[in-house]
Amino acid sequence: MSDINRHDTGQRMSQIVTHNGTIYLAGQVGNPGDSVADQTRTCLEKVETLLAEAGSDATRILQCVIWLADMADFAEMNAVWDAWVPEGHAPARACGEAKLATPAYKVELIVTAAQG
């Protein structure tokens, strides 16, 4: 049976969970009040840091689920995403509109990746 490893664990959640060569990241948000573009950049920076901690990188992302507080921000978020995603390594992706934890959050990314 494969071990389940949890990193950066608090009472409510772990930032990283690994199992059987797969990395699951907690939802990542940007700085409250920043623009959608800036929040997206911050989310992606956090994803990169967490993936590195788990022994992976952006080329190993299997899936990304993106929640936007308002789908009117889809193009602004995509401009940042498209500039960031490694060419030839675009993951499976879904994007939808949802009420996030606070109204100041405009975007949240949930990533699943393969370990390197």
PDB file of C-alpha atoms in Angstrom:
ATOM      1  CA  MET A   1       0.000   0.000   0.000  1.00  0.00           C
ATOM      2  CA  SER A   2       1.362   3.436  -0.945  1.00  0.00           C
ATOM      3  CA  ASP A   3       1.973   6.000   1.737  1.00  0.00           C
ATOM      4  CA  ILE A   4       0.040   9.238   1.833  1.00  0.00           C
ATOM      5  CA  ASN A   5       2.350  12.154   2.666  1.00  0.00           C
ATOM      6  CA  ARG A   6       1.059  15.527   3.831  1.00  0.00           C
ATOM      7  CA  HIS A   7       3.103  18.740   3.850  1.00  0.00           C
ATOM      8  CA  ASP A   8       2.428  22.167   5.316  1.00  0.00           C
ATOM      9  CA  THR A   9      -0.429  20.664   7.294  1.00  0.00           C
ATOM     10  CA  GLY A  10      -2.697  22.669   9.545  1.00  0.00           C
ATOM     11  CA  GLN A  11      -5.905  21.858  11.387  1.00  0.00           C
ATOM     12  CA  ARG A  12      -8.073  22.417   8.296  1.00  0.00           C
ATOM     13  CA  MET A  13      -5.936  21.284   5.358  1.00  0.00           C
ATOM     14  CA  SER A  14      -2.562  20.408   3.912  1.00  0.00           C
ATOM     15  CA  GLN A  15      -1.014  22.548   1.194  1.00  0.00           C
ATOM     16  CA  ILE A  16       0.449  19.424  -0.461  1.00  0.00           C
ATOM     17  CA  VAL A  17      -0.657  15.796  -0.367  1.00  0.00           C
ATOM     18  CA  THR A  18       1.261  13.149  -2.300  1.00  0.00           C
ATOM     19  CA  HIS A  19       0.169   9.604  -2.995  1.00  0.00           C
ATOM     20  CA  ASN A  20       1.446   7.015  -5.437  1.00  0.00           C
ATOM     21  CA  GLY A  21       3.446   9.553  -7.491  1.00  0.00           C
ATOM     22  CA  THR A  22       0.647  12.115  -7.692  1.00  0.00           C
ATOM     23  CA  ILE A  23       0.704  15.568  -6.080  1.00  0.00           C
ATOM     24  CA  TYR A  24      -2.488  17.269  -4.956  1.00  0.00           C
ATOM     25  CA  LEU A  25      -2.260  20.950  -4.058  1.00  0.00           C
ATOM     26  CA  ALA A  26      -4.732  22.881  -1.948  1.00  0.00           C
ATOM     27  CA  GLY A  27      -6.508  25.709  -3.723  1.00  0.00           C
ATOM     28  CA  GLN A  28      -4.157  28.659  -4.185  1.00  0.00           C
ATOM     29  CA  VAL A  29      -5.332  32.260  -4.028  1.00  0.00           C
ATOM     30  CA  GLY A  30      -3.657  35.604  -4.584  1.00  0.00           C
ATOM     31  CA  ASN A  31      -3.547  38.722  -2.466  1.00  0.00           C
ATOM     32  CA  PRO A  32      -6.991  40.076  -1.575  1.00  0.00           C
ATOM     33  CA  GLY A  33      -7.808  43.255  -3.463  1.00  0.00           C
ATOM     34  CA  ASP A  34      -5.223  42.741  -6.234  1.00  0.00           C
ATOM     35  CA  SER A  35      -6.357  42.657  -9.854  1.00  0.00           C
ATOM     36  CA  VAL A  36      -7.344  39.346 -11.418  1.00  0.00           C
ATOM     37  CA  ALA A  37      -4.069  39.352 -13.377  1.00  0.00           C
ATOM     38  CA  ASP A  38      -1.984  39.941 -10.239  1.00  0.00           C
ATOM     39  CA  GLN A  39      -3.920  37.362  -8.225  1.00  0.00           C
ATOM     40  CA  THR A  40      -3.402  34.850 -11.038  1.00  0.00           C
ATOM     41  CA  ARG A  41       0.343  35.567 -11.078  1.00  0.00           C
ATOM     42  CA  THR A  42       0.522  35.085  -7.314  1.00  0.00           C
ATOM     43  CA  CYS A  43      -1.419  31.811  -7.547  1.00  0.00           C
ATOM     44  CA  LEU A  44       0.969  30.530 -10.204  1.00  0.00           C
ATOM     45  CA  GLU A  45       4.014  31.538  -8.143  1.00  0.00           C
ATOM     46  CA  LYS A  46       2.604  29.625  -5.173  1.00  0.00           C
ATOM     47  CA  VAL A  47       1.908  26.597  -7.387  1.00  0.00           C
ATOM     48  CA  GLU A  48       5.502  26.647  -8.664  1.00  0.00           C
ATOM     49  CA  THR A  49       6.870  26.833  -5.101  1.00  0.00           C
ATOM     50  CA  LEU A  50       4.676  24.000  -3.833  1.00  0.00           C
ATOM     51  CA  LEU A  51       5.423  21.781  -6.836  1.00  0.00           C
ATOM     52  CA  ALA A  52       9.165  22.319  -6.326  1.00  0.00           C
ATOM     53  CA  GLU A  53       8.762  21.367  -2.660  1.00  0.00           C
ATOM     54  CA  ALA A  54       7.029  18.156  -3.769  1.00  0.00           C
ATOM     55  CA  GLY A  55       9.681  17.345  -6.388  1.00  0.00           C
ATOM     56  CA  SER A  56       7.872  18.491  -9.523  1.00  0.00           C
ATOM     57  CA  ASP A  57       7.339  21.507 -11.774  1.00  0.00           C
ATOM     58  CA  ALA A  58       4.847  23.140 -14.142  1.00  0.00           C
ATOM     59  CA  THR A  59       5.653  20.707 -16.958  1.00  0.00           C
ATOM     60  CA  ARG A  60       4.255  17.874 -14.805  1.00  0.00           C
ATOM     61  CA  ILE A  61       0.829  19.400 -14.085  1.00  0.00           C
ATOM     62  CA  LEU A  62      -1.883  16.915 -15.000  1.00  0.00           C
ATOM     63  CA  GLN A  63      -4.940  19.046 -14.284  1.00  0.00           C
ATOM     64  CA  CYS A  64      -5.811  22.543 -13.145  1.00  0.00           C
ATOM     65  CA  VAL A  65      -9.248  23.611 -11.968  1.00  0.00           C
ATOM     66  CA  ILE A  66      -9.722  27.373 -11.921  1.00  0.00           C
ATOM     67  CA  TRP A  67     -12.475  29.167 -10.070  1.00  0.00           C
ATOM     68  CA  LEU A  68     -13.226  32.784 -10.929  1.00  0.00           C
ATOM     69  CA  ALA A  69     -15.457  34.985  -8.805  1.00  0.00           C
ATOM     70  CA  ASP A  70     -16.734  36.486 -12.066  1.00  0.00           C
ATOM     71  CA  MET A  71     -16.477  34.880 -15.520  1.00  0.00           C
ATOM     72  CA  ALA A  72     -16.148  38.404 -16.923  1.00  0.00           C
ATOM     73  CA  ASP A  73     -12.509  38.095 -15.755  1.00  0.00           C
ATOM     74  CA  PHE A  74     -11.875  34.996 -17.918  1.00  0.00           C
ATOM     75  CA  ALA A  75      -9.823  36.815 -20.589  1.00  0.00           C
ATOM     76  CA  GLU A  76      -7.692  38.674 -18.021  1.00  0.00           C
ATOM     77  CA  MET A  77      -6.895  35.463 -16.158  1.00  0.00           C
ATOM     78  CA  ASN A  78      -6.214  33.580 -19.418  1.00  0.00           C
ATOM     79  CA  ALA A  79      -3.728  36.231 -20.583  1.00  0.00           C
ATOM     80  CA  VAL A  80      -1.581  35.485 -17.527  1.00  0.00           C
ATOM     81  CA  TRP A  81      -2.145  31.718 -17.729  1.00  0.00           C
ATOM     82  CA  ASP A  82      -1.290  31.532 -21.443  1.00  0.00           C
ATOM     83  CA  ALA A  83       1.984  33.432 -20.909  1.00  0.00           C
ATOM     84  CA  TRP A  84       2.904  31.121 -18.015  1.00  0.00           C
ATOM     85  CA  VAL A  85       1.948  27.576 -19.075  1.00  0.00           C
ATOM     86  CA  PRO A  86       4.983  25.762 -20.518  1.00  0.00           C
ATOM     87  CA  GLU A  87       4.581  25.294 -24.274  1.00  0.00           C
ATOM     88  CA  GLY A  88       3.662  21.736 -25.121  1.00  0.00           C
ATOM     89  CA  HIS A  89       2.741  20.965 -21.493  1.00  0.00           C
ATOM     90  CA  ALA A  90      -0.770  22.405 -21.171  1.00  0.00           C
ATOM     91  CA  PRO A  91      -2.662  20.316 -18.600  1.00  0.00           C
ATOM     92  CA  ALA A  92      -6.284  19.260 -18.664  1.00  0.00           C
ATOM     93  CA  ARG A  93      -8.130  22.327 -17.406  1.00  0.00           C
ATOM     94  CA  ALA A  94     -11.541  23.487 -16.294  1.00  0.00           C
ATOM     95  CA  CYS A  95     -12.680  26.974 -15.343  1.00  0.00           C
ATOM     96  CA  GLY A  96     -15.907  28.020 -13.705  1.00  0.00           C
ATOM     97  CA  GLU A  97     -17.495  30.766 -11.671  1.00  0.00           C
ATOM     98  CA  ALA A  98     -17.880  30.351  -7.916  1.00  0.00           C
ATOM     99  CA  LYS A  99     -18.191  32.364  -4.744  1.00  0.00           C
ATOM    100  CA  LEU A 100     -14.727  32.204  -3.226  1.00  0.00           C
ATOM    101  CA  ALA A 101     -13.815  32.323   0.485  1.00  0.00           C
ATOM    102  CA  THR A 102     -14.022  36.118   0.589  1.00  0.00           C
ATOM    103  CA  PRO A 103     -15.199  38.692  -1.969  1.00  0.00           C
ATOM    104  CA  ALA A 104     -11.628  40.053  -2.181  1.00  0.00           C
ATOM    105  CA  TYR A 105     -10.477  36.816  -3.840  1.00  0.00           C
ATOM    106  CA  LYS A 106     -11.055  36.814  -7.582  1.00  0.00           C
ATOM    107  CA  VAL A 107      -9.333  33.597  -8.664  1.00  0.00           C
ATOM    108  CA  GLU A 108      -8.381  30.234  -7.139  1.00  0.00           C
ATOM    109  CA  LEU A 109      -6.287  27.472  -8.739  1.00  0.00           C
ATOM    110  CA  ILE A 110      -6.456  23.808  -7.773  1.00  0.00           C
ATOM    111  CA  VAL A 111      -3.631  21.706  -9.232  1.00  0.00           C
ATOM    112  CA  THR A 112      -2.903  17.993  -9.548  1.00  0.00           C
ATOM    113  CA  ALA A 113       0.547  17.011 -10.844  1.00  0.00           C
ATOM    114  CA  ALA A 114       2.883  14.069 -11.286  1.00  0.00           C
ATOM    115  CA  GLN A 115       5.992  13.827  -9.176  1.00  0.00           C
ATOM    116  CA  GLY A 116       9.238  14.243 -11.089  1.00  0.00           C
TER     117      GLY A 116
END
